[in-house]
mmCIF file of N, CA and C in Angstrom:
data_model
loop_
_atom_site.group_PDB
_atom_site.id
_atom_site.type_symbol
_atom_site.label_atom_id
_atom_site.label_comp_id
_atom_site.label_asym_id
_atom_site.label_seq_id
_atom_site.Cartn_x
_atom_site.Cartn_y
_atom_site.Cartn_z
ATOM 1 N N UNK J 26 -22.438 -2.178 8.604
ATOM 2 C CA UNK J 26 -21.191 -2.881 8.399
ATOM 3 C C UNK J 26 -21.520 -4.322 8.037
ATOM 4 N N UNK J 27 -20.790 -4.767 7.086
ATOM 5 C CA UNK J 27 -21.201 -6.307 6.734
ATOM 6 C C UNK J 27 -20.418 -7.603 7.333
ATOM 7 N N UNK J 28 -20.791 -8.255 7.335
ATOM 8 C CA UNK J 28 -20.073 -9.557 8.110
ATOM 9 C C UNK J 28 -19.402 -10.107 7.012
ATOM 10 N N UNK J 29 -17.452 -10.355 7.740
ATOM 11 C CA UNK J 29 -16.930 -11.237 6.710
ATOM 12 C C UNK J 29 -17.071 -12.374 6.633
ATOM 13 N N UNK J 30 -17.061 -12.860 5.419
ATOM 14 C CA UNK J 30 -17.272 -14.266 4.688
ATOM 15 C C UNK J 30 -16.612 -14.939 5.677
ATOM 16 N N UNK J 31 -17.048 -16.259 6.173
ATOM 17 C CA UNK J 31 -16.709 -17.683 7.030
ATOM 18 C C UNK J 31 -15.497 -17.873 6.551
ATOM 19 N N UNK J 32 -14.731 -18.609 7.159
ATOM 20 C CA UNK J 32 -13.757 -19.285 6.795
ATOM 21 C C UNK J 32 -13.315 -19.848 7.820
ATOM 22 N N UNK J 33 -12.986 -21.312 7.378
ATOM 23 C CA UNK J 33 -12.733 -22.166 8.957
ATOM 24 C C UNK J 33 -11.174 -22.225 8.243
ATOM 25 N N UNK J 34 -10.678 -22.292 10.054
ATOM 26 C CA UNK J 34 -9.347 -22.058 10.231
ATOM 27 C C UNK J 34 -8.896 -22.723 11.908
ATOM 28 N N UNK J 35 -8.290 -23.356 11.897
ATOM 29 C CA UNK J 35 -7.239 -23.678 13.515
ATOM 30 C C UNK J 35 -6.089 -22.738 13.645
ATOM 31 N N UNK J 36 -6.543 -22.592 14.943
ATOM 32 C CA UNK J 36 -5.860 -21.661 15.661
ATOM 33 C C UNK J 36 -4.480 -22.315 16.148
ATOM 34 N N UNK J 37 -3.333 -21.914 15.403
ATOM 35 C CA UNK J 37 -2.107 -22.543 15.879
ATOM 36 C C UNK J 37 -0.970 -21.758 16.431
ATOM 37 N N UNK J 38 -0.824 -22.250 17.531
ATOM 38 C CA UNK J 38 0.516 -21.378 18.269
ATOM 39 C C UNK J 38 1.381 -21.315 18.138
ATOM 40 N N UNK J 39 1.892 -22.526 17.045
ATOM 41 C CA UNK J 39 3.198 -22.759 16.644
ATOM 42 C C UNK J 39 3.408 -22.366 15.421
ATOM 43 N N UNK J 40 2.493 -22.024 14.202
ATOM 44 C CA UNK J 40 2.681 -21.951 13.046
ATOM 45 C C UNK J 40 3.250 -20.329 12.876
ATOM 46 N N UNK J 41 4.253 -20.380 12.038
ATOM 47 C CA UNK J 41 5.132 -19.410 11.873
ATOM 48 C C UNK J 41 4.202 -18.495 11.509
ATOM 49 N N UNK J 42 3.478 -18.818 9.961
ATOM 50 C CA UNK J 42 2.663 -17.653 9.460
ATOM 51 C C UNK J 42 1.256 -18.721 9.291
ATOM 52 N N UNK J 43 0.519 -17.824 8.422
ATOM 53 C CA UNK J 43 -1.450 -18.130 8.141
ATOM 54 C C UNK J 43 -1.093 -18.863 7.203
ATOM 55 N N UNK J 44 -1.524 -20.353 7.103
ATOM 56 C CA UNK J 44 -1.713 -21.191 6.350
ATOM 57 C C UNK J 44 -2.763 -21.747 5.795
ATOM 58 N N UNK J 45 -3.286 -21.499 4.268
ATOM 59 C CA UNK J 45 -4.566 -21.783 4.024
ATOM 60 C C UNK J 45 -4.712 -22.653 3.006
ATOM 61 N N UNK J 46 -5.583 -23.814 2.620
ATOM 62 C CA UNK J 46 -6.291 -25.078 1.516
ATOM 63 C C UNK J 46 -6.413 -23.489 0.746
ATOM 64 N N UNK J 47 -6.099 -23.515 -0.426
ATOM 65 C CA UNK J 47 -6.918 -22.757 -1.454
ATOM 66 C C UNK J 47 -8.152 -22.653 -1.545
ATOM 67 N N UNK J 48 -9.101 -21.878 -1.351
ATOM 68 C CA UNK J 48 -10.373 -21.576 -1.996
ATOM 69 C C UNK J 48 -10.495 -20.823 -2.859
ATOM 70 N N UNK J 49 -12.145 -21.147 -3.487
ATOM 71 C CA UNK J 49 -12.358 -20.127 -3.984
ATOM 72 C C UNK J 49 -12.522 -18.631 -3.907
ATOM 73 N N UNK J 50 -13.693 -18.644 -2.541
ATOM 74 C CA UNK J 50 -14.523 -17.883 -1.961
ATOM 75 C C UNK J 50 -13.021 -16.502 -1.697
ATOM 76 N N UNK J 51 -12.080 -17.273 -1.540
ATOM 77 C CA UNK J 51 -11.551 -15.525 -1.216
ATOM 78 C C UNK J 51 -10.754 -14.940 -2.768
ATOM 79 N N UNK J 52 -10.192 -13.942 -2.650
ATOM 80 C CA UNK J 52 -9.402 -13.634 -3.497
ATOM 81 C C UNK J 52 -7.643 -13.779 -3.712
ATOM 82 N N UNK J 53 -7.215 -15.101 -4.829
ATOM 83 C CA UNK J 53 -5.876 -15.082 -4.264
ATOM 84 C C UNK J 53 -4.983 -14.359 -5.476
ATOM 85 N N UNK J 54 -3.860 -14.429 -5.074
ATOM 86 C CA UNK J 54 -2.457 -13.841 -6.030
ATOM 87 C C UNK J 54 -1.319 -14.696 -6.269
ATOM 88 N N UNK J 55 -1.479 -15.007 -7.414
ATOM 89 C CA UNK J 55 0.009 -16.366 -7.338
ATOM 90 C C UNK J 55 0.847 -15.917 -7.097
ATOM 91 N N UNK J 56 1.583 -16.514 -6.938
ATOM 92 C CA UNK J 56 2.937 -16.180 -6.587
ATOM 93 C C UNK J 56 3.584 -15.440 -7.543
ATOM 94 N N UNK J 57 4.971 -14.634 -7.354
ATOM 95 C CA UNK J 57 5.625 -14.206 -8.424
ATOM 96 C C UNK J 57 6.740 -13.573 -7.470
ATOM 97 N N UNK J 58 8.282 -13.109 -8.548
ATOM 98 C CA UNK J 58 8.791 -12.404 -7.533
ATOM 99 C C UNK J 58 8.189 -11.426 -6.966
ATOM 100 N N UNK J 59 7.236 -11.039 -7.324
ATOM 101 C CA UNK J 59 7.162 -9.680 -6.253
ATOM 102 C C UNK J 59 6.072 -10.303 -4.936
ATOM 103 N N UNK J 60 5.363 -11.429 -5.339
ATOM 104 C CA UNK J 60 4.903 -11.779 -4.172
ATOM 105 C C UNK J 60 5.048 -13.119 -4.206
ATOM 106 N N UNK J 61 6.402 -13.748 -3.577
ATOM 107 C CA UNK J 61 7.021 -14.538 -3.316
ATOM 108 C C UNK J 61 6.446 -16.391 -2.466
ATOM 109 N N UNK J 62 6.821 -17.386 -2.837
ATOM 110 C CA UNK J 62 6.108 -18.569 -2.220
ATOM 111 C C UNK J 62 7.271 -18.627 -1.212
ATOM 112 N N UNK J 63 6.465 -19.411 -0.011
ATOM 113 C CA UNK J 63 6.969 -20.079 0.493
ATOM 114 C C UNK J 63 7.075 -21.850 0.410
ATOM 115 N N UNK J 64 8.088 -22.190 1.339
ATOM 116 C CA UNK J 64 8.322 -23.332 1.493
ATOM 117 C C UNK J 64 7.897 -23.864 3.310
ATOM 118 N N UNK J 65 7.339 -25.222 3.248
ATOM 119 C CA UNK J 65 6.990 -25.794 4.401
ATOM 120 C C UNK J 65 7.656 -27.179 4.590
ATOM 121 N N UNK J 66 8.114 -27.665 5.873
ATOM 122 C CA UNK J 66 7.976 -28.976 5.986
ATOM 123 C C UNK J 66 6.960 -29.786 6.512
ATOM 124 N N UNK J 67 6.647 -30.311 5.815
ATOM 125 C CA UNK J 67 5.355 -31.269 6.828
ATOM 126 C C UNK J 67 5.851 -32.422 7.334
ATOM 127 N N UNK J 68 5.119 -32.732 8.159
ATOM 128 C CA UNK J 68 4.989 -33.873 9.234
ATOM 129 C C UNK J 68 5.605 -35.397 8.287
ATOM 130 N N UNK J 69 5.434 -35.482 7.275
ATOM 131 C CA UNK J 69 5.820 -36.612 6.847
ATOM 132 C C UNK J 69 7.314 -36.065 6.016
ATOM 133 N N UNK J 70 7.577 -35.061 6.520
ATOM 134 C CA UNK J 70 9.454 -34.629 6.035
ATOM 135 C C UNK J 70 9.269 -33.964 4.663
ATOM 136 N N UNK J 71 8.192 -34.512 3.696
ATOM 137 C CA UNK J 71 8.423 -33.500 2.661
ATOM 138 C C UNK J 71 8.442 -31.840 2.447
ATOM 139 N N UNK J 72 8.610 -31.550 1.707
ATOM 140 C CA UNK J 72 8.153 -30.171 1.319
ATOM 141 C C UNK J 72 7.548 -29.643 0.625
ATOM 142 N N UNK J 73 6.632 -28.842 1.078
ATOM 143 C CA UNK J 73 5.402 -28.134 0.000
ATOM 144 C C UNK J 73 5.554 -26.707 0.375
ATOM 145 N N UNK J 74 5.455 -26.231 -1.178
ATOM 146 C CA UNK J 74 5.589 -24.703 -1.812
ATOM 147 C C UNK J 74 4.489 -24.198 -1.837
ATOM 148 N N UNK J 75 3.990 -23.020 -0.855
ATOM 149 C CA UNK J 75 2.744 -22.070 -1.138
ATOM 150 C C UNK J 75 2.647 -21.770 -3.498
ATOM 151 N N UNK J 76 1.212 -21.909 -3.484
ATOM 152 C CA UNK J 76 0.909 -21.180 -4.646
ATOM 153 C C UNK J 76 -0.118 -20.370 -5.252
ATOM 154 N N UNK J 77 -0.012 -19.210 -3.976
ATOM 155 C CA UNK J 77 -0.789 -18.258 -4.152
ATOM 156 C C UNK J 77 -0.572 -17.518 -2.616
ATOM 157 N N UNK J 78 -1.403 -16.442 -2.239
ATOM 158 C CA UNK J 78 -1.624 -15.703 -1.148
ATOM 159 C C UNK J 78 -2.805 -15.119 -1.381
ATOM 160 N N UNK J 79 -3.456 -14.898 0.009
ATOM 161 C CA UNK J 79 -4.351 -13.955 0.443
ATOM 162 C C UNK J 79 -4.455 -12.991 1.712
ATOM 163 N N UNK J 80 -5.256 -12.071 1.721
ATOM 164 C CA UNK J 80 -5.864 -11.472 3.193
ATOM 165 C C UNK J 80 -6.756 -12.318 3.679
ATOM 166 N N UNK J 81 -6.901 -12.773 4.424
ATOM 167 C CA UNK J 81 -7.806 -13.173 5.568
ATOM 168 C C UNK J 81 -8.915 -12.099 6.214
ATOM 169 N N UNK J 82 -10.153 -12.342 6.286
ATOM 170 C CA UNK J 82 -11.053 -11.377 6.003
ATOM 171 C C UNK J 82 -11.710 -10.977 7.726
ATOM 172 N N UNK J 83 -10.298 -10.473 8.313
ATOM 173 C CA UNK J 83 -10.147 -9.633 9.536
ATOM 174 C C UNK J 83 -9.714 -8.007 8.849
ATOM 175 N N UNK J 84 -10.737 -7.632 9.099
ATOM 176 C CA UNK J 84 -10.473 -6.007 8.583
ATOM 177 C C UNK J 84 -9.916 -5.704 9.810
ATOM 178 N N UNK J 85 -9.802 -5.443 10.624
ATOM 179 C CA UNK J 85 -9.470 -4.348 11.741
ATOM 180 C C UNK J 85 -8.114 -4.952 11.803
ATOM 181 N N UNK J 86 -7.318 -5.806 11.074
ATOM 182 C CA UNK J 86 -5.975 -5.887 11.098
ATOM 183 C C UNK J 86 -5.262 -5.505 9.805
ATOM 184 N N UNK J 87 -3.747 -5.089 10.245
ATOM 185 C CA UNK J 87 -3.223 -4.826 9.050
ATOM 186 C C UNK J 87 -3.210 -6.001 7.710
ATOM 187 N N UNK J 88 -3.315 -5.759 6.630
ATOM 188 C CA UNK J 88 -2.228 -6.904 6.178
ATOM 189 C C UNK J 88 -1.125 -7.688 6.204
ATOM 190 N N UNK J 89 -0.229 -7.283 6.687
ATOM 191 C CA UNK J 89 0.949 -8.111 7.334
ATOM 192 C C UNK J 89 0.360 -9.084 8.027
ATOM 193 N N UNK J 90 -0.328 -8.874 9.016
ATOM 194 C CA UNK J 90 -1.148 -9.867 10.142
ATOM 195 C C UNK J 90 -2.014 -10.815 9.102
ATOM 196 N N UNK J 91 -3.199 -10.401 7.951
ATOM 197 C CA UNK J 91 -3.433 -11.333 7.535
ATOM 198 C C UNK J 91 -3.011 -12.330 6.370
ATOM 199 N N UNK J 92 -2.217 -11.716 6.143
ATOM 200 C CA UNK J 92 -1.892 -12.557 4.663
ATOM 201 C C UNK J 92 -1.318 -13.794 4.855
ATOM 202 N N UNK J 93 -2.213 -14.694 4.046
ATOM 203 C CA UNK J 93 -2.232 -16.218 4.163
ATOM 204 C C UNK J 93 -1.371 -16.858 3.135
ATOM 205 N N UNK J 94 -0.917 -17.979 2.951
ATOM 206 C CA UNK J 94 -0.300 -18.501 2.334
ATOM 207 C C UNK J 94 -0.667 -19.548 1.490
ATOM 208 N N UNK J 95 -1.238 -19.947 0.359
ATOM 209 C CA UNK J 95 -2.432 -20.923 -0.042
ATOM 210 C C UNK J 95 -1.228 -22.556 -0.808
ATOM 211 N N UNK J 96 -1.744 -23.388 -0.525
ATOM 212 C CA UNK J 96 -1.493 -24.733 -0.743
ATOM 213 C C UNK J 96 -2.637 -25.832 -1.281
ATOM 214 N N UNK J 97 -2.432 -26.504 -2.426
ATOM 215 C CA UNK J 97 -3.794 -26.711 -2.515
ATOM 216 C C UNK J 97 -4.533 -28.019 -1.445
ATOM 217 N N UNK J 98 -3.505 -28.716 -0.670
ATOM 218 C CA UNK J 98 -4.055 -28.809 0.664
ATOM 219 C C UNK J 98 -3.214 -29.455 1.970
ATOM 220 N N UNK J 99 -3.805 -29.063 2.618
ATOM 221 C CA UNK J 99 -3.073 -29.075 4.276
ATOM 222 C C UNK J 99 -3.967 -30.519 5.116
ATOM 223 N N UNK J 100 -2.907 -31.252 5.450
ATOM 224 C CA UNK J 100 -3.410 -32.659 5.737
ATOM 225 C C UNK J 100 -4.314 -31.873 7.429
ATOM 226 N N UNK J 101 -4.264 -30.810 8.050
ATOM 227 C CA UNK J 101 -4.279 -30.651 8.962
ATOM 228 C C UNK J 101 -5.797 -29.411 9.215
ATOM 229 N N UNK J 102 -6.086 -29.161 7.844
ATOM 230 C CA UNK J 102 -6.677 -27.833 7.187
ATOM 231 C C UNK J 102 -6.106 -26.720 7.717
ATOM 232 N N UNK J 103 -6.961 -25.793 7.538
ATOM 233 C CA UNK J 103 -6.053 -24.124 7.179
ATOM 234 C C UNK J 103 -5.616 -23.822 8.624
ATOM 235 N N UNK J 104 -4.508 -23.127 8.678
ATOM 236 C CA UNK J 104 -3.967 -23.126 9.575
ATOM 237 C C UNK J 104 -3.868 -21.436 10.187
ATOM 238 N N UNK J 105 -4.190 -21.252 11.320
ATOM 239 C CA UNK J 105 -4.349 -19.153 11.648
ATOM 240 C C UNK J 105 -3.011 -19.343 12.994
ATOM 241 N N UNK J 106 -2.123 -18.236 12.550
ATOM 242 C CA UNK J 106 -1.289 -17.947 13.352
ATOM 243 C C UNK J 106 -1.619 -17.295 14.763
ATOM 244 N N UNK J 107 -1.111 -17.456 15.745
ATOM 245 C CA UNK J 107 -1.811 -16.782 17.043
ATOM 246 C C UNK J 107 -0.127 -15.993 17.408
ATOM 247 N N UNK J 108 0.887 -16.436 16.628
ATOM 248 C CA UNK J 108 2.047 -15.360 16.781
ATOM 249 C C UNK J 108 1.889 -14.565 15.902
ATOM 250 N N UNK J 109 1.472 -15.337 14.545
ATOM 251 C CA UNK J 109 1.331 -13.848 13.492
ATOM 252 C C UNK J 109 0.730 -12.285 14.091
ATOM 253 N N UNK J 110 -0.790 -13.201 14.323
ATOM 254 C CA UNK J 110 -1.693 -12.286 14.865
ATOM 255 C C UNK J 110 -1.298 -11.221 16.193
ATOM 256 N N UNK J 111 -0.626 -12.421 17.094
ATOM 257 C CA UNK J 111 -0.321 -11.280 18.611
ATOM 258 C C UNK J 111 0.888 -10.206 18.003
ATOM 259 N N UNK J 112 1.304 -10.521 17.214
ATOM 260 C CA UNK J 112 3.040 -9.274 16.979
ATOM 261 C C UNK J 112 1.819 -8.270 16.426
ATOM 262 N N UNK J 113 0.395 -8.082 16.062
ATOM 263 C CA UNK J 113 0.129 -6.741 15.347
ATOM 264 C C UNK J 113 -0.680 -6.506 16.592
ATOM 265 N N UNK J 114 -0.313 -6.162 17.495
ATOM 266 C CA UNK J 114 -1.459 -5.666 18.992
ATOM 267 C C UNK J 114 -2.544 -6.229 19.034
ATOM 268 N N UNK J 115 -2.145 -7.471 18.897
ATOM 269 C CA UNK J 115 -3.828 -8.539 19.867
ATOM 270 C C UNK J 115 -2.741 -9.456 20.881
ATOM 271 N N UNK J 116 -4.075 -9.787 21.848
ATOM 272 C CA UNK J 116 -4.485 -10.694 23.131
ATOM 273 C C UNK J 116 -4.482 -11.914 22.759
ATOM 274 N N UNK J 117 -4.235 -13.244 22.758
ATOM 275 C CA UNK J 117 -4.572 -14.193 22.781
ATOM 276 C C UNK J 117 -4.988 -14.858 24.333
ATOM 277 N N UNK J 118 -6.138 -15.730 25.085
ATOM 278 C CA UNK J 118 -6.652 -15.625 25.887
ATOM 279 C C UNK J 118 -7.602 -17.072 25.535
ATOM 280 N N UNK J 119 -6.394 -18.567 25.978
ATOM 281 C CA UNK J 119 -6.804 -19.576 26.045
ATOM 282 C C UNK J 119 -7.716 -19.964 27.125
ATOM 283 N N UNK J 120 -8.780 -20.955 27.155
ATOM 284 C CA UNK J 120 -9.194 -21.841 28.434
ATOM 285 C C UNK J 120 -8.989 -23.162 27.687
ATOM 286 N N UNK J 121 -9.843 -24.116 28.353
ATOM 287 C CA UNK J 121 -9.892 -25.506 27.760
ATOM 288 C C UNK J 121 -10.933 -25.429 26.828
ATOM 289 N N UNK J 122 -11.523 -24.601 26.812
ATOM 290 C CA UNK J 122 -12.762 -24.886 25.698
ATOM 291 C C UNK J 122 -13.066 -23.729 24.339
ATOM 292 N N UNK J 123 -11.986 -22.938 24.735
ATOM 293 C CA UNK J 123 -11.819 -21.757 23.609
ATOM 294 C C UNK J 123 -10.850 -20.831 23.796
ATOM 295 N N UNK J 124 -10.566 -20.304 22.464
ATOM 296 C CA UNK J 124 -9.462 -18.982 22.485
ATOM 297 C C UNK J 124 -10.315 -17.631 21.418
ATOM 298 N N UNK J 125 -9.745 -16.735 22.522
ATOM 299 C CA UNK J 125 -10.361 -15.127 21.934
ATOM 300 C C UNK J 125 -9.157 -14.704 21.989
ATOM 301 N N UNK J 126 -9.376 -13.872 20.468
ATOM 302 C CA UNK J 126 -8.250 -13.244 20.353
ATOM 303 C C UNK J 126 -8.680 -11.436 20.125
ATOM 304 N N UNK J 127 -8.342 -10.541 20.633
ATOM 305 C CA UNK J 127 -8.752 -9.391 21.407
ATOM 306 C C UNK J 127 -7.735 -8.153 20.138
ATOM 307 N N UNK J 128 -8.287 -7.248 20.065
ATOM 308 C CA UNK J 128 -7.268 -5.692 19.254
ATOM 309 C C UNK J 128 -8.599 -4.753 19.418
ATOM 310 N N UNK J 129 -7.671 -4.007 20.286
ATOM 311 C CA UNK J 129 -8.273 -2.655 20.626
ATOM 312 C C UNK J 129 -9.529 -3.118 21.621
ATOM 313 N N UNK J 130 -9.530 -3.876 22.674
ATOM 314 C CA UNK J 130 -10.787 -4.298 23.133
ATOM 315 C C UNK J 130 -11.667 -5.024 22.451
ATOM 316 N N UNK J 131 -11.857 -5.004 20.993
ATOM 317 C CA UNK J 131 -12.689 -5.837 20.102
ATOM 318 C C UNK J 131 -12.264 -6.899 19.950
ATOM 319 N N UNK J 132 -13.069 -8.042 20.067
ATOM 320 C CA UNK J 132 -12.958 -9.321 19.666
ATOM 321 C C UNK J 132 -12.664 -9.564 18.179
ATOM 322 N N UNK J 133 -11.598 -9.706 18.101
ATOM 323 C CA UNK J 133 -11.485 -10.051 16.536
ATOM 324 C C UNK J 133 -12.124 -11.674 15.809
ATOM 325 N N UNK J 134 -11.306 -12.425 16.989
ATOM 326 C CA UNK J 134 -11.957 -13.830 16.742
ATOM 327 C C UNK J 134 -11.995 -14.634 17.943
ATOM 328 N N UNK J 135 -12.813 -15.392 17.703
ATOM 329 C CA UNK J 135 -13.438 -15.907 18.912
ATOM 330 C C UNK J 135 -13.660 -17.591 18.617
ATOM 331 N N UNK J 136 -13.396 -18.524 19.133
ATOM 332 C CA UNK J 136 -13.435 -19.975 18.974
ATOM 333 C C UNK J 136 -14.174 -20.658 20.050
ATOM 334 N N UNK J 137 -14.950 -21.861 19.747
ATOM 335 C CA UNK J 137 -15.679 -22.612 21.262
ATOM 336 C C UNK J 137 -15.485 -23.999 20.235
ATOM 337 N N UNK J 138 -15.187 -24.603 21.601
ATOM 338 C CA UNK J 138 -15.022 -26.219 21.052
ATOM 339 C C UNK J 138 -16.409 -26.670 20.798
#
């Protein structure tokens, strides 16, 4: 089995869905009606429109769970849902110095400060 490609990401509890800086390294899909942008407010009140999407390179989850939302950048960098993620049967499982996030007993992802 091969290891998926890196990708740094913060783990956010509040973020509605997966928010990602555009890269290269993954594969994205612009937008269109059939796969639709979103809209964000940021911290300084404006608004910025996703322009593109991806999977996030957690196989053992559905797509729904990973599909990211691409911007070409996030004052905050990429952003990983921990509600997205828990609604598809994972654990989230804070301390002060890290969060594991758990499906099917397997560690899906794992963080250390």
């Amino acid at each position: 089995m091969s290891t998926p490609p890196f990708f740094e990401m913060k783990v956010d509890s509040g973020a509605s869905a997966n928010f990602h800086e555009v890269s290269h390294h993954l594969p994205h899909q612009p937008t269109s009606t059939s796969n639709p942008s979103v809209s964000v407010i940021v911290p300084n009140g404006q608004i910025m429109t996703s322009q593109s999407t991806t999977n996030l390179p957690l196989p053992s989850l559905p797509s729904s769970a990973t599909t990211s939302h691409g911007f070409p950048s996030l004052a905050s960098g990429s952003l990983l849902s921990v509600g997205k993620i828990c609604d598809h049967d994972c654990t989230a499982v804070f301390t002060d110095r890290s969060v594991k996030m758990f499906h099917n007993s397997d560690v899906c992802i794992h963080t250390d400060k």
